[in-house]
């Protein structure tokens, strides 16, 4: 292919009739001046979402992408059919007991969304039997089954649909649910009487996704967001009254903080959490006193994060507090666990000390035991901790015979229950749902994700490798491939994220089999900025150490090439959102290492966004990236790595960027500007494509079949880029 930069025309020397025009965005000189630095931004005009010219440009890019990928239509259809054929489309989730009902979700062949249902428990069952989920069959009528919500009906007439809240009152009589029909993450909250099936008159527009009931079911607490899409206010709504009468319970004016509302597992307390990236504050109120005043647990202190859960230990109400405050003169970076009287939360007793190699993540109290979640050696762990009459028993970690895995406490809504729901998966293990019996140590398999078509985990291999980064740090890489691949470098998809302490843990993917079965290797680079190796792993990949994220990824790619697992002409890099920043950065730093780069909703214009406090999420992000408005060093550092600012006249790999017009987290304009600048600046003839979903948000399209089509589109592009379209 050859590009005529004057006309924007692309021709294929092998096909004299094939001429496809690449959109060439106009340039409009816009100056951005900070700290004495003048940056000329020629594509900032694309930010005007309401401009017909902007929409026309995005649609022209879509048309160009369609034309350049038209030859992949058959491969896309084949991959879609493969995903569909491996999926048990009509299915049920494992029922979860809440009160006097079993709750579960049905899926039906041909339907995009789930159907939420419940059926009565067996009132005569006792002990573990009373908590053994019924063996429901997809094609058998279930006695007493009640459909709570059919998302397919709710989605009718909308191009986009997302269910937010879905919360049943404590007596099981009322349902609060919320829906988003545009992708902008502002929800409509509604209420349903489950005894009659009637919708209540109460409707609340413009909410955040959650809803929390008072203990007596008379009130619902919900949140709203400010103009920057930051959840900042908690409201109390009394059923049967006007929204105008709702009471503002809490408001957080500091734009660095998000507000979150929940209840303790015991349901005895309601809690409001105010969190920035580095600081936390909690407020508490008895659930049976919904019109009471929330009181502070511990005042916020800059740089101190904590969580608190209610437990009954030795007959006394206690708070179990995870925190990263200073202990014995040393900052507890990986968190410690303490307990304290509910009446005096600051009077803490240390239960689990700090360890450099163990990151404590969560504590879930039950009536008779605790569940501790943590990570060690870049893998998640779960331990069961019995409660005794006098206090705490002996912890037991659950063990699994897998080199790589992810395990966690699943949906366990009841305070008193003799079983514990556990979820387990790996790159080669479809999701397994277990009930663990603390009294006996039994681990009862309740369901394994069905994979149709004869899937056998023994046909695949997963493995952990380690890379030495340029500063000597050991970086973990996780890999999976199909056995008995030919010798020599393999085609490889290398995924990375590396921000917000988010961990990219091993997980099974039905769709990924379409790559593995065509001879590809899938790898995850667990780069700094993520949380796989603990809090310091995160700290070493943020603010003024952010470049470690990029150089770690490059080290991983180089290692895979140098060890012969792949080669530069057989590797595609993949990352989305903040992982898209990673993709844009490595495209500038080491384009020669990659045949292609796939990136979804990429954060490729971070400096422009972080400089504008009026944009969604900007102020709270200053703790993650630094504040370039106030600090010249931060400005200079961000400008030195920001993908958009650092586009150069050089050869780049093939690039496919996808975005959503209604994305409120990473605005569509970032990839649009990036692609426009790349198209005008880069050399060579590698394909450069932008695909914008015109009715989607940050999560992409809605509906499982539409998501499968989206995956098929991306995978077909990956395979074609690596010369495997006919594999």
XYZ file of C-alpha atoms in Angstrom:
727
model
C 0.000 0.000 0.000
C 1.149 3.567 -0.665
C -0.178 6.827 0.733
C -0.415 10.052 -1.224
C -0.311 12.618 1.594
C -1.600 15.349 -0.661
C -4.814 13.608 -1.602
C -5.195 11.167 1.266
C -5.573 8.386 -1.281
C -4.339 4.884 -0.583
C -3.726 2.535 -3.443
C -2.898 -1.149 -3.537
C -0.162 -1.886 -6.088
C -1.500 -5.415 -6.373
C -4.979 -4.270 -7.354
C -5.168 -1.416 -9.824
C -8.899 -0.974 -9.183
C -8.594 -0.690 -5.401
C -8.419 2.923 -4.271
C -9.509 3.843 -0.739
C -9.374 7.400 0.528
C -7.990 7.995 4.010
C -9.593 10.946 5.810
C -7.196 13.838 6.240
C -8.304 16.037 9.139
C -7.981 19.751 8.619
C -5.613 21.641 10.903
C -6.667 24.555 13.086
C -3.889 26.252 15.045
C -4.647 26.215 18.787
C -2.074 27.347 21.336
C -1.726 25.678 24.721
C 0.521 27.686 27.037
C 1.690 26.427 30.438
C 4.838 27.143 32.446
C 6.226 29.170 29.557
C 5.884 26.271 27.131
C 3.844 26.816 23.970
C 2.381 23.713 22.340
C 0.582 24.038 19.009
C -2.358 21.647 18.869
C -3.726 21.447 15.338
C -6.484 18.919 16.046
C -8.097 20.236 19.227
C -11.062 21.315 17.094
C -12.142 17.654 17.070
C -13.265 18.075 20.698
C -16.550 19.702 19.650
C -18.814 16.656 19.803
C -21.823 18.683 18.645
C -20.114 19.875 15.479
C -21.456 18.307 12.267
C -17.936 18.604 10.856
C -16.507 16.521 13.719
C -19.186 13.866 13.319
C -18.556 13.810 9.578
C -14.845 13.269 10.188
C -15.474 10.375 12.599
C -17.907 8.816 10.156
C -15.344 9.199 7.363
C -12.785 7.389 9.522
C -15.337 4.637 10.130
C -16.005 4.335 6.420
C -12.267 4.167 5.744
C -11.840 1.457 8.398
C -14.744 -0.482 6.912
C -13.173 -0.305 3.460
C -9.701 -1.295 4.657
C -11.079 -4.288 6.577
C -13.793 -5.335 4.131
C -11.703 -8.302 3.006
C -11.865 -9.643 6.585
C -15.643 -9.982 6.612
C -15.489 -13.736 6.160
C -12.873 -14.165 8.898
C -14.876 -11.981 11.277
C -17.966 -14.077 10.652
C -15.956 -17.239 11.225
C -14.525 -16.011 14.538
C -17.976 -14.858 15.655
C -19.377 -18.276 14.799
C -16.544 -19.937 16.743
C -17.268 -17.872 19.857
C -20.963 -18.587 19.509
C -20.401 -22.320 18.965
C -18.251 -22.600 22.102
C -20.772 -20.732 24.255
C -23.739 -22.370 25.932
C -26.110 -19.605 24.989
C -29.057 -20.835 27.023
C -27.750 -21.226 30.541
C -28.191 -20.358 34.216
C -25.769 -18.963 36.764
C -25.239 -20.838 40.030
C -28.103 -19.812 42.338
C -27.189 -17.658 45.341
C -29.298 -17.743 48.475
C -30.545 -14.445 49.867
C -33.164 -14.782 52.586
C -35.943 -17.126 51.505
C -35.039 -17.230 47.815
C -32.424 -18.508 45.395
C -31.347 -15.770 42.962
C -29.825 -16.493 39.546
C -29.477 -15.124 36.020
C -30.721 -16.879 32.890
C -29.341 -16.403 29.409
C -31.216 -17.428 26.279
C -29.988 -18.238 22.816
C -30.556 -15.258 20.558
C -30.998 -12.767 23.405
C -28.393 -10.101 24.104
C -28.912 -9.679 27.838
C -29.520 -11.679 30.986
C -32.833 -12.351 32.736
C -32.742 -12.012 36.533
C -34.856 -14.584 38.360
C -35.486 -16.160 41.724
C -37.195 -19.235 43.145
C -38.111 -20.229 46.731
C -35.738 -22.178 48.945
C -36.631 -25.602 50.327
C -37.990 -24.583 53.711
C -37.561 -28.111 55.065
C -33.812 -28.338 54.323
C -31.326 -27.889 57.167
C -27.618 -27.246 57.627
C -25.437 -27.351 54.524
C -28.342 -28.869 52.591
C -30.272 -25.630 53.055
C -27.394 -23.835 51.340
C -26.856 -26.319 48.547
C -28.047 -24.584 45.365
C -30.787 -26.408 43.470
C -29.773 -28.164 40.242
C -31.813 -26.068 37.870
C -32.171 -27.152 34.254
C -32.418 -24.665 31.425
C -35.247 -26.481 29.686
C -37.235 -27.485 32.772
C -39.919 -25.411 34.425
C -38.781 -24.244 37.856
C -41.500 -24.302 40.536
C -42.202 -20.837 41.886
C -39.798 -19.108 39.510
C -40.243 -15.351 39.361
C -38.684 -13.080 36.752
C -37.377 -9.985 38.489
C -35.882 -8.166 35.504
C -35.658 -9.059 31.846
C -32.949 -6.785 30.490
C -33.911 -7.711 26.938
C -37.317 -6.082 27.451
C -35.768 -3.083 29.198
C -33.324 -2.631 26.301
C -35.975 -2.606 23.576
C -35.751 0.505 21.418
C -32.248 1.475 22.564
C -28.938 1.143 20.730
C -27.157 0.874 24.070
C -28.224 -0.647 27.370
C -26.501 -1.228 30.696
C -28.026 -2.388 33.968
C -26.600 -0.518 36.946
C -28.161 -1.131 40.364
C -30.106 -4.314 41.023
C -30.817 -4.443 44.735
C -33.552 -6.318 46.589
C -34.818 -4.980 49.916
C -33.990 -6.987 53.028
C -37.489 -8.464 53.258
C -37.340 -9.535 49.605
C -40.405 -7.503 48.602
C -38.957 -4.589 46.643
C -36.400 -4.211 43.866
C -34.383 -1.085 43.099
C -32.716 -1.076 39.700
C -31.178 1.486 37.378
C -30.470 1.616 33.647
C -28.177 3.548 31.301
C -29.405 3.765 27.696
C -26.743 6.063 26.207
C -23.412 4.886 27.619
C -22.764 8.119 29.518
C -22.956 6.344 32.924
C -25.890 8.391 34.212
C -28.679 6.101 35.268
C -32.445 6.154 35.748
C -33.361 4.584 39.108
C -36.669 2.715 39.305
C -38.523 0.555 41.832
C -40.597 -2.610 41.487
C -42.918 -4.345 43.956
C -41.952 -8.010 43.650
C -45.145 -9.167 45.363
C -47.370 -7.776 42.627
C -44.968 -7.108 39.748
C -46.135 -3.490 39.679
C -43.750 -0.611 39.060
C -43.797 2.080 41.736
C -44.289 5.692 40.758
C -40.888 6.659 42.174
C -38.302 7.443 39.468
C -34.987 9.219 39.940
C -32.976 10.349 36.916
C -29.293 11.170 36.703
C -27.976 8.829 39.389
C -24.750 6.889 39.757
C -25.276 3.114 39.313
C -25.737 1.911 42.931
C -28.679 1.809 45.370
C -28.636 0.754 49.046
C -31.702 -0.096 51.112
C -32.342 0.799 54.727
C -32.930 -2.239 56.924
C -36.708 -1.713 57.023
C -37.076 -1.058 53.285
C -38.640 2.370 53.736
C -35.689 4.301 52.340
C -33.163 3.960 49.551
C -29.812 5.729 49.507
C -28.337 6.670 46.137
C -25.638 8.878 44.675
C -25.449 11.582 42.060
C -22.493 12.873 40.070
C -21.233 16.367 39.390
C -20.532 17.911 35.980
C -17.238 16.022 35.841
C -19.016 12.691 36.336
C -17.599 12.433 39.874
C -19.945 10.762 42.404
C -20.059 13.526 45.003
C -23.421 13.413 46.814
C -25.433 10.817 48.759
C -29.207 11.206 48.893
C -31.928 9.539 50.955
C -35.214 8.795 49.222
C -38.319 7.700 51.107
C -40.462 5.431 48.950
C -43.745 6.972 47.943
C -42.473 10.542 48.096
C -41.354 12.986 45.433
C -37.724 13.172 44.367
C -37.932 16.845 45.305
C -38.280 15.757 48.925
C -35.097 13.650 48.884
C -32.618 14.541 51.601
C -28.995 15.332 50.852
C -27.193 13.122 53.347
C -23.611 13.848 52.373
C -21.738 16.042 49.897
C -18.015 16.039 49.182
C -16.831 19.356 47.703
C -13.185 18.353 47.211
C -12.884 17.292 43.568
C -10.069 14.857 44.380
C -12.513 12.562 46.175
C -15.186 10.143 45.006
C -18.104 9.182 47.215
C -19.307 5.606 47.550
C -22.168 4.164 49.612
C -22.479 0.612 50.863
C -23.588 -1.483 53.812
C -21.572 -3.836 55.965
C -21.870 -7.558 55.307
C -23.776 -7.885 58.577
C -26.254 -5.276 57.261
C -26.076 -3.631 60.678
C -24.428 -0.468 59.359
C -24.577 1.806 56.340
C -21.279 3.296 55.280
C -20.246 6.263 53.178
C -16.714 6.117 51.813
C -14.842 9.154 50.507
C -11.754 8.179 48.556
C -9.059 9.826 46.515
C -6.240 7.834 44.919
C -4.240 8.062 48.163
C -6.613 8.986 51.005
C -9.779 7.507 52.534
C -12.436 8.576 55.022
C -15.416 6.547 56.235
C -18.751 7.481 57.826
C -21.147 5.064 59.505
C -24.840 4.878 60.474
C -26.986 2.104 61.919
C -29.105 0.592 59.133
C -32.215 0.504 61.321
C -32.028 4.285 61.779
C -32.119 5.565 58.178
C -33.000 9.132 59.153
C -30.141 9.334 61.655
C -26.867 11.179 61.230
C -23.794 9.491 59.798
C -20.730 9.790 62.048
C -17.099 9.688 61.045
C -15.055 6.536 61.617
C -11.609 8.135 61.397
C -10.903 11.567 59.899
C -9.021 11.640 56.609
C -5.286 12.119 56.725
C -3.425 12.774 53.500
C -1.812 9.589 52.224
C -3.629 7.215 54.588
C -6.096 4.716 53.130
C -8.330 2.463 55.189
C -11.424 0.294 55.006
C -13.623 -0.939 57.846
C -15.953 -3.917 58.065
C -18.197 -4.926 60.944
C -17.527 -8.217 62.732
C -18.756 -9.751 65.961
C -15.696 -11.087 67.792
C -16.108 -12.757 71.179
C -19.622 -11.339 71.379
C -18.448 -7.734 70.806
C -19.101 -5.473 67.811
C -15.728 -4.702 66.225
C -14.457 -2.965 63.122
C -11.866 -4.870 61.097
C -9.666 -2.164 59.612
C -7.263 -2.563 56.702
C -4.928 0.441 56.544
C -1.574 1.626 55.260
C -0.720 4.061 58.052
C 2.620 4.125 59.842
C 3.140 1.146 62.174
C 6.159 1.050 64.479
C 7.679 3.950 62.602
C 7.324 2.333 59.161
C 4.721 3.016 56.468
C 2.594 -0.129 55.948
C 2.657 0.110 52.150
C 1.073 -3.325 51.637
C -1.488 -2.702 54.396
C -2.005 -4.269 57.809
C -5.156 -5.605 59.458
C -6.311 -4.357 62.840
C -9.496 -4.515 64.864
C -11.087 -1.905 67.110
C -14.297 -1.363 69.059
C -17.064 0.155 66.950
C -17.385 2.811 69.627
C -13.686 3.761 69.376
C -12.260 2.915 65.924
C -8.927 4.621 66.584
C -8.178 2.226 69.459
C -6.773 -0.474 67.180
C -5.163 -3.816 67.941
C -2.878 -5.173 65.223
C -3.961 -8.580 63.890
C -1.795 -9.065 60.786
C 1.536 -7.307 60.459
C 2.974 -5.751 57.337
C 4.854 -7.927 54.861
C 6.821 -6.704 51.873
C 5.822 -9.780 49.841
C 2.094 -9.880 50.691
C -0.446 -7.223 49.723
C -3.577 -7.411 51.906
C -6.584 -6.503 49.763
C -9.880 -7.317 51.492
C -11.506 -8.786 54.587
C -15.025 -10.251 54.506
C -16.545 -11.029 57.913
C -19.251 -13.660 58.462
C -20.960 -14.700 61.668
C -18.518 -17.544 62.311
C -15.459 -16.845 60.171
C -13.530 -14.269 58.173
C -12.327 -14.440 54.580
C -9.009 -12.748 53.935
C -8.052 -11.860 50.349
C -4.476 -10.976 49.461
C -1.853 -11.444 46.769
C 1.572 -13.025 46.897
C 4.025 -13.724 44.053
C 1.737 -11.931 41.580
C -1.195 -14.280 42.302
C -4.386 -13.828 44.319
C -4.898 -15.853 47.507
C -7.793 -16.574 49.849
C -7.603 -17.679 53.481
C -10.404 -18.730 55.830
C -10.096 -17.490 59.400
C -12.461 -19.046 61.987
C -13.939 -16.928 64.762
C -13.961 -18.554 68.201
C -15.733 -17.717 71.446
C -12.628 -15.890 72.625
C -11.497 -14.327 69.358
C -9.634 -15.603 66.300
C -8.751 -19.160 65.302
C -6.116 -20.417 62.880
C -6.082 -19.161 59.279
C -6.082 -21.643 56.413
C -5.093 -20.676 52.864
C -6.927 -22.460 50.064
C -4.534 -24.168 47.667
C -4.944 -25.071 43.996
C -2.821 -27.277 41.772
C -2.245 -24.671 39.045
C 0.882 -22.696 38.131
C -1.239 -19.633 37.377
C -4.730 -18.881 38.678
C -7.033 -16.236 40.068
C -9.209 -17.010 43.087
C -11.595 -14.883 45.099
C -14.620 -14.790 47.324
C -17.675 -14.729 45.056
C -21.182 -13.477 45.837
C -21.800 -14.296 49.519
C -24.619 -11.990 50.607
C -25.725 -13.698 53.829
C -24.147 -13.031 57.227
C -24.901 -16.458 58.641
C -24.252 -19.286 56.192
C -22.387 -22.615 56.542
C -20.760 -22.354 53.106
C -18.572 -19.854 51.308
C -18.879 -19.255 47.562
C -15.464 -19.193 45.822
C -14.589 -18.461 42.199
C -11.506 -19.892 40.455
C -10.137 -19.477 36.941
C -6.895 -19.511 34.964
C -5.808 -19.023 31.374
C -6.722 -22.665 30.706
C -9.398 -23.221 33.403
C -12.950 -22.104 32.606
C -14.522 -20.297 35.549
C -15.286 -22.719 38.379
C -17.722 -21.938 41.173
C -17.173 -23.745 44.471
C -18.849 -23.802 47.840
C -16.270 -24.157 50.590
C -17.487 -25.667 53.883
C -15.379 -24.148 56.685
C -16.541 -26.738 59.210
C -15.141 -29.665 57.197
C -12.700 -28.115 54.708
C -14.687 -29.543 51.781
C -14.530 -27.704 48.461
C -17.689 -28.536 46.515
C -17.714 -27.800 42.785
C -21.087 -26.257 41.914
C -20.431 -25.368 38.279
C -17.743 -25.011 35.647
C -18.230 -22.610 32.782
C -19.379 -24.750 29.846
C -17.117 -24.620 26.795
C -18.733 -26.460 23.917
C -16.952 -28.161 21.033
C -14.707 -30.493 22.982
C -12.456 -28.049 24.836
C -9.711 -29.829 26.812
C -7.476 -27.815 29.154
C -4.762 -30.431 28.659
C -4.337 -29.211 25.074
C -2.983 -25.872 26.338
C -0.066 -24.644 28.430
C 0.159 -21.669 30.790
C 3.454 -20.469 32.189
C 5.050 -17.664 34.205
C 8.262 -16.125 32.896
C 10.377 -13.344 34.399
C 12.112 -10.469 32.639
C 14.877 -8.248 33.995
C 14.019 -4.607 33.291
C 16.639 -2.026 32.422
C 16.911 -0.981 36.103
C 17.287 -4.585 37.309
C 13.693 -5.118 38.442
C 12.210 -8.559 37.725
C 8.965 -8.251 35.725
C 6.509 -11.186 35.550
C 5.017 -12.256 32.231
C 2.140 -14.740 31.979
C 1.817 -16.799 28.796
C -0.640 -19.301 27.354
C -0.491 -21.279 24.109
C -1.688 -24.460 22.505
C 0.573 -27.469 22.825
C 2.652 -28.833 19.969
C 3.157 -25.570 18.083
C 5.866 -25.652 15.408
C 9.401 -24.735 16.424
C 10.581 -21.161 15.952
C 9.185 -17.706 16.756
C 5.413 -17.725 17.303
C 2.839 -15.055 16.467
C 2.094 -13.389 19.801
C -0.387 -10.919 21.281
C 1.205 -9.042 24.199
C -1.267 -7.335 26.533
C -0.474 -4.642 29.077
C -2.199 -2.125 31.346
C -0.057 -0.852 34.223
C -2.078 1.849 35.992
C -4.278 2.463 39.057
C -2.840 -0.592 40.884
C -5.106 -2.718 38.669
C -3.909 -6.307 38.434
C -4.235 -8.277 35.218
C -4.823 -11.687 36.796
C -5.060 -14.964 34.845
C -8.531 -15.568 33.443
C -10.173 -17.836 30.926
C -11.541 -16.482 27.658
C -13.733 -18.391 25.217
C -12.996 -15.906 22.454
C -9.224 -16.118 22.987
C -9.347 -19.754 21.850
C -9.832 -18.438 18.305
C -6.315 -16.993 18.527
C -4.691 -19.886 20.378
C -6.149 -22.484 18.018
C -4.611 -20.594 15.091
C -1.162 -20.942 16.608
C -0.894 -17.662 18.495
C 0.600 -17.139 21.940
C -1.162 -14.792 24.348
C 0.979 -13.010 26.928
C 0.377 -10.491 29.698
C 3.190 -8.151 30.753
C 2.606 -7.402 34.443
C 4.312 -4.019 34.283
C 4.808 -1.544 37.099
C 1.881 0.755 37.725
C -0.331 -2.299 38.186
C -0.862 -4.075 41.491
C 0.305 -7.607 40.794
C 3.385 -7.371 43.021
C 2.016 -5.114 45.761
C 1.582 -1.440 46.508
C 5.184 -0.480 45.759
C 4.784 -2.055 42.304
C 2.062 0.506 41.734
C 4.007 3.373 43.280
C 6.943 2.661 40.967
C 4.736 3.148 37.888
C 2.855 6.376 38.587
C 3.442 10.147 38.674
C 7.173 10.839 38.175
C 8.029 7.144 37.749
C 5.368 6.491 35.098
C 7.928 5.766 32.394
C 8.749 2.498 34.177
C 5.414 1.205 32.855
C 6.508 1.817 29.281
C 10.084 0.574 29.591
C 8.886 -2.555 31.441
C 6.598 -3.395 28.526
C 9.407 -2.815 26.050
C 11.675 -5.053 28.152
C 9.006 -7.770 28.074
C 8.651 -7.533 24.290
C 12.419 -7.553 23.835
C 12.773 -10.583 26.106
C 10.140 -12.524 24.179
C 11.955 -11.728 20.942
C 15.459 -12.430 22.276
C 14.413 -15.790 23.757
C 12.919 -16.860 20.440
C 9.300 -17.033 21.573
C 8.375 -14.508 18.901
C 9.927 -11.979 16.545
C 9.331 -8.301 15.863
C 7.363 -9.097 12.721
C 5.132 -11.551 14.635
C 4.075 -9.546 17.686
C 1.058 -7.296 18.220
C 0.760 -5.147 21.354
C -2.645 -4.673 22.986
C -3.944 -2.346 25.696
C -6.985 -0.204 26.377
C -7.932 2.898 28.368
C -4.872 3.661 30.543
C -3.351 0.656 28.779
C -3.916 2.689 25.617
C -1.537 5.294 27.018
C 0.957 2.442 27.306
C 0.309 1.493 23.671
C 0.770 5.062 22.454
C 3.971 5.455 24.450
C 5.611 2.236 23.207
C 4.558 3.092 19.656
C 6.695 6.213 19.974
C 9.542 4.645 21.958
C 10.022 1.297 20.218
C 7.892 0.984 17.073
C 10.414 -1.436 15.586
C 9.457 -4.127 18.144
C 5.869 -4.521 16.966
C 4.108 -5.516 13.777
C 0.873 -3.998 15.050
C -0.772 -2.177 17.962
C -4.384 -2.703 19.010
C -5.826 -0.197 21.463
C -9.328 0.469 22.758
C -10.525 3.801 24.224
C -6.853 4.843 24.513
C -5.739 7.569 26.911
C -3.302 8.982 24.353
C -3.702 12.721 25.025
C -3.204 12.653 28.801
C -1.536 16.013 29.227
C -4.333 17.975 27.549
C -6.887 16.149 29.701
C -5.034 16.440 33.004
C -4.473 20.164 32.384
C -8.237 20.807 32.186
C -10.015 20.543 35.586
C -13.399 20.956 33.882
C -13.067 17.604 32.114
C -14.527 14.462 33.670
C -12.271 12.812 36.256
C -9.336 15.195 35.818
C -8.863 16.484 39.379
C -9.032 13.073 41.018
C -6.440 11.888 38.498
C -3.797 14.311 39.787
C -2.839 11.805 42.500
C -2.211 9.242 39.757
C -0.313 11.342 37.214
C 0.668 14.483 39.104
C -0.718 17.996 38.690
C 0.828 19.581 35.596
C -1.120 22.787 36.180
C 0.664 23.511 39.433
C 3.976 21.711 38.958
C 6.302 22.415 36.034
C 8.288 19.243 36.697
C 5.110 17.188 36.299
C 4.203 19.124 33.151
C 7.610 18.532 31.596
C 7.612 14.854 32.575
C 4.127 14.181 31.194
C 4.905 16.059 27.998
C 8.002 13.916 27.531
C 5.927 10.704 27.339
C 2.427 11.784 26.231
C 1.739 9.851 22.997
C 0.014 12.714 21.174
C 2.763 15.268 21.822
C 5.497 12.837 20.807
C 4.262 11.622 17.431
C 7.200 11.794 15.021
C 7.922 11.479 11.330
C 8.997 7.839 11.417
C 7.627 4.420 10.593
C 5.001 3.093 13.000
C 3.468 -0.367 13.288
C -0.014 -1.019 11.948
C -2.481 0.575 14.387
C -6.158 -0.050 15.092
C -7.721 2.314 17.648
C -11.325 1.991 18.809
C -13.411 4.405 20.859
C -16.969 5.344 21.829
C -18.559 8.683 21.104
C -20.292 8.782 24.517
C -17.271 7.725 26.567
C -17.064 9.895 29.689
C -13.797 8.438 31.003
C -11.494 8.695 28.000
C -13.138 11.085 25.591
C -13.360 10.033 21.931
C -11.335 13.104 21.004
C -8.110 11.607 22.354
C -7.813 8.739 19.850
C -9.352 10.940 17.145
C -6.632 13.586 17.566
C -3.905 10.954 17.890
C -4.895 9.175 14.681
C -5.268 12.475 12.810
C -1.767 13.561 13.852
C -0.260 10.150 13.102
C -1.843 10.143 9.660
C -0.352 13.532 8.865
C 3.071 12.860 10.390
C 4.194 9.241 10.251
C 6.166 7.757 7.397
C 5.778 4.349 5.790
C 2.659 2.588 4.580
C 1.509 0.642 7.640
C -2.285 0.750 8.075
C -3.725 3.293 10.521
C -7.380 2.811 11.457
C -9.853 4.488 13.807
C -13.211 2.909 14.625
C -15.739 4.953 16.632
C -18.885 3.411 18.034
C -21.365 6.257 17.651
C -23.691 5.079 20.452
C -21.335 3.577 23.041
C -19.350 4.622 26.079
C -16.157 3.525 27.778
C -17.176 -0.131 27.928
C -17.859 -0.334 24.213
C -20.991 -1.746 22.655
C -23.644 -3.416 24.788
C -25.174 -6.843 24.389
C -23.196 -10.077 24.254
C -23.626 -10.711 20.521
C -22.513 -7.177 19.716
C -19.503 -7.624 21.979
C -18.642 -10.895 20.218
C -18.778 -9.028 16.900
C -16.482 -6.376 18.357
C -14.000 -9.030 19.507
C -14.210 -10.771 16.130
C -13.448 -7.482 14.374
C -10.345 -6.908 16.510
C -9.094 -10.498 16.340
C -9.527 -10.604 12.553
C -7.422 -7.463 12.320
C -4.747 -8.985 14.587
C -4.613 -12.191 12.551
C -4.485 -10.287 9.274
C -1.720 -8.041 10.575
C 0.332 -11.131 11.430
C -0.386 -12.848 8.124
C -2.685 -15.435 9.705
C -5.966 -14.455 8.095
C -6.007 -17.771 6.253
C -4.721 -19.858 9.187
